C-alpha atoms as an extended CHARMM CRD file, in Angstrom:
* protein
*
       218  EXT
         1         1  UNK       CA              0.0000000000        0.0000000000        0.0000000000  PROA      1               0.0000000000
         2         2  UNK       CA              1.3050000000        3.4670000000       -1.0120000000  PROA      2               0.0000000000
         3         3  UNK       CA              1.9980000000        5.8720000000        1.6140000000  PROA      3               0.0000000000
         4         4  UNK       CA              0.7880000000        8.5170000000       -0.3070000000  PROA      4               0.0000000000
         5         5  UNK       CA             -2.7230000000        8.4710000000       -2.3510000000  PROA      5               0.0000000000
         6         6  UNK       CA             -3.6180000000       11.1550000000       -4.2420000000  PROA      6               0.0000000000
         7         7  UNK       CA             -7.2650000000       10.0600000000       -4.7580000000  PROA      7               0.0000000000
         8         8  UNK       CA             -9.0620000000       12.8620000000       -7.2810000000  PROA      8               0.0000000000
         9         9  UNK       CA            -12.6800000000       13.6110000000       -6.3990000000  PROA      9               0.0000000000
        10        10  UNK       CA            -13.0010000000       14.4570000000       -2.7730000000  PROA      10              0.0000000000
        11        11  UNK       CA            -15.2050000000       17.4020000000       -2.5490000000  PROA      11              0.0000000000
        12        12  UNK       CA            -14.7980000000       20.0450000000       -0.0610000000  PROA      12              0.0000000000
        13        13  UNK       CA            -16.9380000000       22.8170000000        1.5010000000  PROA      13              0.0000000000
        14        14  UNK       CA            -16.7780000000       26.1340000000        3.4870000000  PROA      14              0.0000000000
        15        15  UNK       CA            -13.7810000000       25.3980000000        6.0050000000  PROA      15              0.0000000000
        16        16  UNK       CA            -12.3700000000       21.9570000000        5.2210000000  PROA      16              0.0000000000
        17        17  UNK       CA            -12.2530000000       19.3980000000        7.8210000000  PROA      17              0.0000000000
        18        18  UNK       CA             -9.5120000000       17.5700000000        8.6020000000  PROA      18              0.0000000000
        19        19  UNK       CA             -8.6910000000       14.1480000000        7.4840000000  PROA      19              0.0000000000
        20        20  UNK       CA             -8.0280000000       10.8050000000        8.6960000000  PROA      20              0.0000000000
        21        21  UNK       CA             -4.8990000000       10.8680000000       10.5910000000  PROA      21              0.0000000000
        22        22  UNK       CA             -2.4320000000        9.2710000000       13.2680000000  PROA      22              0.0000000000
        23        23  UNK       CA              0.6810000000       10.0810000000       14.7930000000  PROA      23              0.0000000000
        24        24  UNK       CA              3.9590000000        8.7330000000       13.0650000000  PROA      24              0.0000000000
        25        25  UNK       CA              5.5800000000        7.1410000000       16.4950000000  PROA      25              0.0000000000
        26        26  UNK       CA              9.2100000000        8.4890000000       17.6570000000  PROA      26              0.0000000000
        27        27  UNK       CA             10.7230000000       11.5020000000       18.6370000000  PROA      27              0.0000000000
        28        28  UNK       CA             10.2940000000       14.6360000000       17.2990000000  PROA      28              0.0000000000
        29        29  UNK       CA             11.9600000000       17.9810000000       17.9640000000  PROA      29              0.0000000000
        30        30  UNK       CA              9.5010000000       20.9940000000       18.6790000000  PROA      30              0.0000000000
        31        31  UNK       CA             10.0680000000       23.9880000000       16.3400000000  PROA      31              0.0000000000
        32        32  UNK       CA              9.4170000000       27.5310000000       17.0450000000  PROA      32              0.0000000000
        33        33  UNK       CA              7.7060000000       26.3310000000       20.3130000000  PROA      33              0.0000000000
        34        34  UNK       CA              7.3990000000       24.0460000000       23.2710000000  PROA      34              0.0000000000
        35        35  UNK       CA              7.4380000000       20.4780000000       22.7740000000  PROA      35              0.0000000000
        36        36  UNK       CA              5.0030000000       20.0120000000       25.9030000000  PROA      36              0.0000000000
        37        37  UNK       CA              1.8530000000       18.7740000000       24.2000000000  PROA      37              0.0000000000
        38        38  UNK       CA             -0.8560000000       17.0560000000       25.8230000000  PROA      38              0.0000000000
        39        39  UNK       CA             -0.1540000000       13.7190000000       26.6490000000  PROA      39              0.0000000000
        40        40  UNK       CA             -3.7630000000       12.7030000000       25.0620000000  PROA      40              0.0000000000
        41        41  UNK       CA             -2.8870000000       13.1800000000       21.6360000000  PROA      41              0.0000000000
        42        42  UNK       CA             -1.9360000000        9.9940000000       20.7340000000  PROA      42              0.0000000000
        43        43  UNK       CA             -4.3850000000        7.9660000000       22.4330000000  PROA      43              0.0000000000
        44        44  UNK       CA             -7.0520000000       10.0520000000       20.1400000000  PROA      44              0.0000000000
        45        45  UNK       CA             -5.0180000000        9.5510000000       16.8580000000  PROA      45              0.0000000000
        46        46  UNK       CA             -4.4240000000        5.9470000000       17.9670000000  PROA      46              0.0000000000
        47        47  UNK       CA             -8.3470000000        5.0860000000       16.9810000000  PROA      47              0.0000000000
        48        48  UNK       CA             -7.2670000000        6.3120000000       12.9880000000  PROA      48              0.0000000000
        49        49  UNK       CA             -4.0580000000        4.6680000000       12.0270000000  PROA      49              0.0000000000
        50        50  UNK       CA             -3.2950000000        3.9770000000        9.0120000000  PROA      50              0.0000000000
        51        51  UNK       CA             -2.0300000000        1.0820000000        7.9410000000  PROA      51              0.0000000000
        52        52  UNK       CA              1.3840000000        2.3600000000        7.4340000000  PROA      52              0.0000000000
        53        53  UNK       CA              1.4240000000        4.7490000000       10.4390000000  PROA      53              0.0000000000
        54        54  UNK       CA              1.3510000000        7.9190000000        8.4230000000  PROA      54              0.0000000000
        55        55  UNK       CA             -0.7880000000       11.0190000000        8.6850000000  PROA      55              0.0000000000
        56        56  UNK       CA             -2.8870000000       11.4630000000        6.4210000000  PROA      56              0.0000000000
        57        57  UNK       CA             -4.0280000000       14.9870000000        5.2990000000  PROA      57              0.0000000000
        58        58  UNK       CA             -6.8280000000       16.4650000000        2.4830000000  PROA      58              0.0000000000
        59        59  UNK       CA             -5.1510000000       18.0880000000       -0.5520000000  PROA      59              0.0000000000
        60        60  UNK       CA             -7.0760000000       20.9130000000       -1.5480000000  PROA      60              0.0000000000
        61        61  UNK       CA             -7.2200000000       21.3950000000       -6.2110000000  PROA      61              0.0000000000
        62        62  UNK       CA             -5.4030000000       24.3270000000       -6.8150000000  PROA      62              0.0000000000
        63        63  UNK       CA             -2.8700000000       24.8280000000       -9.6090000000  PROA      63              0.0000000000
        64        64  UNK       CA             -0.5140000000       21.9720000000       -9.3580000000  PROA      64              0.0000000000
        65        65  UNK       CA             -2.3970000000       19.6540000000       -6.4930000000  PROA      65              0.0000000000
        66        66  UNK       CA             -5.6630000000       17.6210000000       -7.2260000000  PROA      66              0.0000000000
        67        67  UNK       CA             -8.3010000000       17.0780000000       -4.5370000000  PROA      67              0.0000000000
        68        68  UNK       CA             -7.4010000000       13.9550000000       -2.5890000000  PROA      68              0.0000000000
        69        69  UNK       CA             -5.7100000000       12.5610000000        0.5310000000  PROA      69              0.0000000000
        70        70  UNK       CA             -2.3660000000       12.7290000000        0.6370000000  PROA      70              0.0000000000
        71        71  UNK       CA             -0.0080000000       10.5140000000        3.3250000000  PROA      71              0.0000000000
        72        72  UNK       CA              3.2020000000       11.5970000000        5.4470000000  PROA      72              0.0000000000
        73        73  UNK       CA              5.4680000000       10.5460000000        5.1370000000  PROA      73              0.0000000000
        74        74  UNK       CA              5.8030000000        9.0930000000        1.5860000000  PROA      74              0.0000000000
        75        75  UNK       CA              7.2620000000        6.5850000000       -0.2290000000  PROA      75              0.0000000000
        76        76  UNK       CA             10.4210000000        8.8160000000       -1.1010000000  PROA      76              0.0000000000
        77        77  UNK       CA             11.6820000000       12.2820000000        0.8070000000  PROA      77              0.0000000000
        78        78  UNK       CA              8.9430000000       14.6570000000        1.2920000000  PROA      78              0.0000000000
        79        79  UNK       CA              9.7610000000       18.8100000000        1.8910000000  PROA      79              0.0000000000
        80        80  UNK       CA              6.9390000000       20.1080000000        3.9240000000  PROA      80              0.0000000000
        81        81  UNK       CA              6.4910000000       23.4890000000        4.5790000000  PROA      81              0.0000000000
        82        82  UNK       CA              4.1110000000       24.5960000000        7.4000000000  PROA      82              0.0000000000
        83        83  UNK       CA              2.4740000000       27.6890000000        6.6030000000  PROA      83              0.0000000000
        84        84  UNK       CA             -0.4620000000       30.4460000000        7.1130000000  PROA      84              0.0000000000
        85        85  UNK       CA             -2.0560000000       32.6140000000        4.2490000000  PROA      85              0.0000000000
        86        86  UNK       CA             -2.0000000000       35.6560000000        7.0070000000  PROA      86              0.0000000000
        87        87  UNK       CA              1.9850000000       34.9550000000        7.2130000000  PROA      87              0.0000000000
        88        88  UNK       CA              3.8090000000       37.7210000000        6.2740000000  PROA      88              0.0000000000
        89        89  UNK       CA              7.0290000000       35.6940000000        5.9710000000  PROA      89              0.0000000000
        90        90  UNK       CA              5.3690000000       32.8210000000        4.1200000000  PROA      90              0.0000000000
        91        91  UNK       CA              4.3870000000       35.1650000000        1.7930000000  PROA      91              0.0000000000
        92        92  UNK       CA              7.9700000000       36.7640000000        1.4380000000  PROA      92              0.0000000000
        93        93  UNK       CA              8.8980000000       33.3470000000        1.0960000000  PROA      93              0.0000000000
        94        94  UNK       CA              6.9910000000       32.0720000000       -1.7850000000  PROA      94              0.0000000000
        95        95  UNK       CA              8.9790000000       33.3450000000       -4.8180000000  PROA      95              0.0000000000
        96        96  UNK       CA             12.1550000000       31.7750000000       -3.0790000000  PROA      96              0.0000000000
        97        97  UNK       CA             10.2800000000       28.6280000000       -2.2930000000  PROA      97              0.0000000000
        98        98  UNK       CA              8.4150000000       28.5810000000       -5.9350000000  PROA      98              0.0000000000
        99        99  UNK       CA             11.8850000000       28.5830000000       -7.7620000000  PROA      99              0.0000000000
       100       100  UNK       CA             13.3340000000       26.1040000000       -5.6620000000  PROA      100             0.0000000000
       101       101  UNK       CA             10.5300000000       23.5030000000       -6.3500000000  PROA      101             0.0000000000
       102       102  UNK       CA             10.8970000000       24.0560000000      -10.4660000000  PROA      102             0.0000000000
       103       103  UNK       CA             14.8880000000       23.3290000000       -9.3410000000  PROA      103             0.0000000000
       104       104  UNK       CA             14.2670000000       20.3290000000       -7.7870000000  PROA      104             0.0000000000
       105       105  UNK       CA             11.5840000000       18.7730000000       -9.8940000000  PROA      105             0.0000000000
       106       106  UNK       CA             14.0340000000       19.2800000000      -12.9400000000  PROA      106             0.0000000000
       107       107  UNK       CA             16.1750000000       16.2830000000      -11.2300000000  PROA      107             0.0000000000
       108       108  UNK       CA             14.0910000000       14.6620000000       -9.0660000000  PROA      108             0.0000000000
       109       109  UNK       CA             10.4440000000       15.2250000000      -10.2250000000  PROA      109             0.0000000000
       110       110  UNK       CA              6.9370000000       15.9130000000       -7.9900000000  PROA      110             0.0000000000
       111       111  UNK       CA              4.6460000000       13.4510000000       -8.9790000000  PROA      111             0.0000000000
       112       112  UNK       CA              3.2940000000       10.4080000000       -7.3050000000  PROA      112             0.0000000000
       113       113  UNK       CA              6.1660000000        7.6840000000       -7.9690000000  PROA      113             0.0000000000
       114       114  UNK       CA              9.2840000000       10.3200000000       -8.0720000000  PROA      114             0.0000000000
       115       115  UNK       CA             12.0790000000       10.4740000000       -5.1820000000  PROA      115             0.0000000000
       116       116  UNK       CA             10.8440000000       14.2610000000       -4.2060000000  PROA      116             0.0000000000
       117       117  UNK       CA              7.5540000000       15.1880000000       -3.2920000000  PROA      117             0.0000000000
       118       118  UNK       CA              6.7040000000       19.0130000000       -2.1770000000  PROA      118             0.0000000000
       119       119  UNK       CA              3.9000000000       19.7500000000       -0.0870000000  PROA      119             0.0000000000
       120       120  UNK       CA              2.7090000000       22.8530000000        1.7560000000  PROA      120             0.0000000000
       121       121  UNK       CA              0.2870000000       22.3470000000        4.9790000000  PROA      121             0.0000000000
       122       122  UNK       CA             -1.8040000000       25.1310000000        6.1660000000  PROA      122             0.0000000000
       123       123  UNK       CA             -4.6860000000       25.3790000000        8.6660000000  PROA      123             0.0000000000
       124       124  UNK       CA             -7.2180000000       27.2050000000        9.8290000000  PROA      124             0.0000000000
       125       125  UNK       CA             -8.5100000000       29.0230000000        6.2780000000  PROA      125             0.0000000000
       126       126  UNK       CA            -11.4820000000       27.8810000000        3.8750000000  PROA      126             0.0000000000
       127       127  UNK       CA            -10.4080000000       25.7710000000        0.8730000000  PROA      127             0.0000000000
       128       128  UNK       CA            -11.6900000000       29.2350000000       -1.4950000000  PROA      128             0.0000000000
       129       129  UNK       CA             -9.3240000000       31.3960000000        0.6780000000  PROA      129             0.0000000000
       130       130  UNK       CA             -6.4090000000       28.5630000000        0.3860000000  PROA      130             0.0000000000
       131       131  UNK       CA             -6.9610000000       28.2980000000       -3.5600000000  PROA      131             0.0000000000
       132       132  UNK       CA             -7.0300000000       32.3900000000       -4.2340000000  PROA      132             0.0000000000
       133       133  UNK       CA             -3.6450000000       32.7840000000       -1.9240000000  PROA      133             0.0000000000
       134       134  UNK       CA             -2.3990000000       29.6020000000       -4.0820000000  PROA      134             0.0000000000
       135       135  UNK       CA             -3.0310000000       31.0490000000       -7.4000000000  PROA      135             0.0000000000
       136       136  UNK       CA             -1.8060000000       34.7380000000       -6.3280000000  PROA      136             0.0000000000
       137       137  UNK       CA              1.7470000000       33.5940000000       -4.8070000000  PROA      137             0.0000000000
       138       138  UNK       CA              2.0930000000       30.9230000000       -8.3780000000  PROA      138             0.0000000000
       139       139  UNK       CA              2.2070000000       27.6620000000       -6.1820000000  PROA      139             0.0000000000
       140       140  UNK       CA              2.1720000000       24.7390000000       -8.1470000000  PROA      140             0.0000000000
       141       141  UNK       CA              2.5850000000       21.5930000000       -6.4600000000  PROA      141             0.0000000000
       142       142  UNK       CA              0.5910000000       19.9210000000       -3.4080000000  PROA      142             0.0000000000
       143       143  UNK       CA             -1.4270000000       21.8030000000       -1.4380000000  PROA      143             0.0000000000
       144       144  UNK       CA             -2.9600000000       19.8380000000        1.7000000000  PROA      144             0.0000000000
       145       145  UNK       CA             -4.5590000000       20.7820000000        4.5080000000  PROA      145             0.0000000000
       146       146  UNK       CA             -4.1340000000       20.3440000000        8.4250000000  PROA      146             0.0000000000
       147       147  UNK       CA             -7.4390000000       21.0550000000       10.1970000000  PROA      147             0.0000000000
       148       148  UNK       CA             -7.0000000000       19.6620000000       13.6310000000  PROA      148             0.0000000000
       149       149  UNK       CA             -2.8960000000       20.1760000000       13.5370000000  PROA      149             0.0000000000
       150       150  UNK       CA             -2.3800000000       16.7620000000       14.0540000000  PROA      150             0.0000000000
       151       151  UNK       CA              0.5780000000       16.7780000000       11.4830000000  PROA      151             0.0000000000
       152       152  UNK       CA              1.7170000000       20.1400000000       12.9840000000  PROA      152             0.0000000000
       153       153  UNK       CA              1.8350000000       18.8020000000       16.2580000000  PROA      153             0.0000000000
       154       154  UNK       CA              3.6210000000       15.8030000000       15.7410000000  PROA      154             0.0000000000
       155       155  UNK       CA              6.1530000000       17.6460000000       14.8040000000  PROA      155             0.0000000000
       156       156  UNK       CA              6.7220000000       20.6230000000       16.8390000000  PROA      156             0.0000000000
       157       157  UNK       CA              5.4480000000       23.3210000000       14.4940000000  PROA      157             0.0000000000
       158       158  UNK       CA              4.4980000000       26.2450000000       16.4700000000  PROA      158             0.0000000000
       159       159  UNK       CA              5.3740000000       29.3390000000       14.0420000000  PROA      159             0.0000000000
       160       160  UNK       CA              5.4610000000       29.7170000000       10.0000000000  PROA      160             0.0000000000
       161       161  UNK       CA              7.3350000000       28.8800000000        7.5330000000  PROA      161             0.0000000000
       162       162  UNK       CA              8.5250000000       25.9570000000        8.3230000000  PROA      162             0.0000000000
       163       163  UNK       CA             10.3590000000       23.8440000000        6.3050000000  PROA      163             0.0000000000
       164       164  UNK       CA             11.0750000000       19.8460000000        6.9380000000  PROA      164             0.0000000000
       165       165  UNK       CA             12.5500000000       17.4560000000        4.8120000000  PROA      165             0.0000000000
       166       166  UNK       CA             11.6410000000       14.0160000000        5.9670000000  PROA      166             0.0000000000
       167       167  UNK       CA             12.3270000000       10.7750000000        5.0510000000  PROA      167             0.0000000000
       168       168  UNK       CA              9.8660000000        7.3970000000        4.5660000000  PROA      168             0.0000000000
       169       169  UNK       CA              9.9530000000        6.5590000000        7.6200000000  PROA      169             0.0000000000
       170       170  UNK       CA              8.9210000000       10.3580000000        8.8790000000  PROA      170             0.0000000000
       171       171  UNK       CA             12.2100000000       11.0890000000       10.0240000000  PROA      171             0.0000000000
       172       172  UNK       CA             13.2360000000       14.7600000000       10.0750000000  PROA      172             0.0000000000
       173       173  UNK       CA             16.3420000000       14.8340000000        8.0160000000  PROA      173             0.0000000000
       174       174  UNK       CA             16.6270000000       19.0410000000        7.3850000000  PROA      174             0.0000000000
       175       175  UNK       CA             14.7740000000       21.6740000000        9.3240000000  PROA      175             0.0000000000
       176       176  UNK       CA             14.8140000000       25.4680000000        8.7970000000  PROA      176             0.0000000000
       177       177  UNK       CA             12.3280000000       27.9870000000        9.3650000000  PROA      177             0.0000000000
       178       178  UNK       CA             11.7220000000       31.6220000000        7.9420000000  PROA      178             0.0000000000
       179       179  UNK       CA             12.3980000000       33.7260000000        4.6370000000  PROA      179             0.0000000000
       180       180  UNK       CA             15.1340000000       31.1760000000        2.9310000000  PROA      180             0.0000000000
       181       181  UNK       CA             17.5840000000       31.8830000000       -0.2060000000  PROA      181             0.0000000000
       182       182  UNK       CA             16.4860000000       29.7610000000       -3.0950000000  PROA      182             0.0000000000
       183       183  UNK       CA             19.8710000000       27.9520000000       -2.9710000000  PROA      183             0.0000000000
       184       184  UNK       CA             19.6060000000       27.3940000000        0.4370000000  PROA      184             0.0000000000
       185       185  UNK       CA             16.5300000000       25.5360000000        0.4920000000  PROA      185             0.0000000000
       186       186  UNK       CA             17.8370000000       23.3150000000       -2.6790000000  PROA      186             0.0000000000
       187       187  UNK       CA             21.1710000000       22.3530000000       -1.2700000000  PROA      187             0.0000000000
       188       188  UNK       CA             19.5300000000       20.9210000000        1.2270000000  PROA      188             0.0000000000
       189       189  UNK       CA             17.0130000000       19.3960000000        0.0800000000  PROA      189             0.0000000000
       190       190  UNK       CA             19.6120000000       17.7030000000       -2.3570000000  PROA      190             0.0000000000
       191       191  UNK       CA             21.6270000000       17.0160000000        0.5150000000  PROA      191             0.0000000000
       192       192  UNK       CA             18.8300000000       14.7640000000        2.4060000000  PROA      192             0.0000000000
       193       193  UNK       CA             18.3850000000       13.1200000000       -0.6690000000  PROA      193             0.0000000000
       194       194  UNK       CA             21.3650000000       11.7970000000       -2.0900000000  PROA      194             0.0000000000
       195       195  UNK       CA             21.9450000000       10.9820000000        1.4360000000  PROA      195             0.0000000000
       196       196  UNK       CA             18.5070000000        9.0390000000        1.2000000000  PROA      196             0.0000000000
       197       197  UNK       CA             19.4850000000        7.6200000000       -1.8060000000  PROA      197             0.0000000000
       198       198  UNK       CA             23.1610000000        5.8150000000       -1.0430000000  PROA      198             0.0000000000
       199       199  UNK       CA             21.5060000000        4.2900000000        2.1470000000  PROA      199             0.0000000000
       200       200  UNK       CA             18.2990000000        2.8060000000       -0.1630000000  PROA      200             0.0000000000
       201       201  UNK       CA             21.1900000000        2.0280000000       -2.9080000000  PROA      201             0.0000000000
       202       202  UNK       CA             19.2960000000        4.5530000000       -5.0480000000  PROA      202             0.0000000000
       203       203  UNK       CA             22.3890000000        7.2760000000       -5.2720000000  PROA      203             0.0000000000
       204       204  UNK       CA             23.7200000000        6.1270000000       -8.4100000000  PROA      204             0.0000000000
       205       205  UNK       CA             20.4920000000        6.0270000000      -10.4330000000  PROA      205             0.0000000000
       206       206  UNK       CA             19.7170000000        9.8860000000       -9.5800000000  PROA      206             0.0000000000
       207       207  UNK       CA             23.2500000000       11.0350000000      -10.2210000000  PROA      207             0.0000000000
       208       208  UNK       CA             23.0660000000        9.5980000000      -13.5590000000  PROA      208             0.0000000000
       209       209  UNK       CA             19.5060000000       11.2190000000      -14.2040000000  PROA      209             0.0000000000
       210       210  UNK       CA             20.7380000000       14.5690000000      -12.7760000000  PROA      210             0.0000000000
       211       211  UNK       CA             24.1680000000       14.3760000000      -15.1820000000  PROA      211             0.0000000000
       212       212  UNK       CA             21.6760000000       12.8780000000      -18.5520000000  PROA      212             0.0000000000
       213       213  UNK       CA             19.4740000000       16.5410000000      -17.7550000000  PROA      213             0.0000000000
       214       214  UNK       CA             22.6570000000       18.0360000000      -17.8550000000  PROA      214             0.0000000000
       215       215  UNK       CA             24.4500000000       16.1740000000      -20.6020000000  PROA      215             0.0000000000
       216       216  UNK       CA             21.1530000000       17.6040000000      -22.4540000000  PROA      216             0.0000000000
       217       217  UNK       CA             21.6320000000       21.2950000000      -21.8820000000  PROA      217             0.0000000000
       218       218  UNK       CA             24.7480000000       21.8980000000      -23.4290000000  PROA      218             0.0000000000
């Protein structure tokens, strides 16, 4: 079963609800905030799991995401970045954040089976209000939604932008928060995964794809 299911059709309504979700067990280091959280939280999720312990969020259609579920973590190395429509800073980041995605998809891709997926999380705002902030700031890839903060929570996310780079199995492998450099935010991204990649034995066959796009330029 894939960890992440983008399943078209789900309609959504006024302020979106939140999906079905659980917490990914193991630690997790707060961000921007306290890690005290009440102790209760898993025993709620616990009723939801997913098969595959992820968390598993509504994607919202917008330019570049299609109305679904999606699951975190996924089968590859998921960027995540935490954010709020009312965010100054996300907004100051979204040109930085919108070139480094069209960077990173050259080599790795965005789509369902590729090594990279981008997703950004936000809370707390109708799916109309999500969509119009989408289309103004040019985002173009998934677009999911956190109603009850369980995925917020889990890890630590107490301010915005917030920017994590996890792994399959949901482990944090990069962390940074605020306005980033494009460069920043792709070298290290690439970073976590070509590290990804020579543990799964998967290094080789993305630094050939990266040097074929490249071989193909000149």
């Amino acid at each position: 079963m894939k960890r992440r299911e983008l399943v078209a059709g789900v309609a959504s309504a006024g302020v979106l609800g939140g999906g079905a979700a659980v917490v990914w067990r193991g630690l997790r280091s707060p961000i921007g905030g306290s890690s005290d959280r009440p102790e209760a939280d898993a025993e709620t999720d616990s009723s939801e799991d997913a098969e595959d312990g992820a968390i598993e969020l509504e994607t919202i259609e917008a330019p570049g995401s299609d109305a679904g579920t999606i699951s975190i973590p996924t089968d590859g190395v998921a960027l995540v970045v935490f954010f709020s429509p009312v965010c100054h800073r996300c907004r100051s980041l979204m040109p930085n954040l919108v070139d480094a995605q069209a960077q990173l998809a050259e080599t790795y891709g965005n789509d369902e089976d590729d090594a990279l997926t981008v997703v950004s999380v936000a809370a707390h705002q109708t799916e109309e209000q999500l969509r119009d902030w989408w289309i103004e700031h040019d985002g173009n890839w998934t677009l999911a939604y956190d109603g009850d903060r369980r995925l917020a929570n889990e890890y630590g996310v107490a301010s915005h932008p917030v920017l994590l780079a996890l792994d399959d199995s949901g482990t944090v492998r990069w962390e940074d928060e605020g306005v980033l450099e494009t460069e920043r935010i792709v070298r290290n991204v690439e970073r976590v995964l070509e590290a990804v990649g020579e543990e799964s034995g998967d290094g080789t066959e993305q630094e050939e794809k990266a040097a074929n796009e490249t071989d193909g330029d000149d």
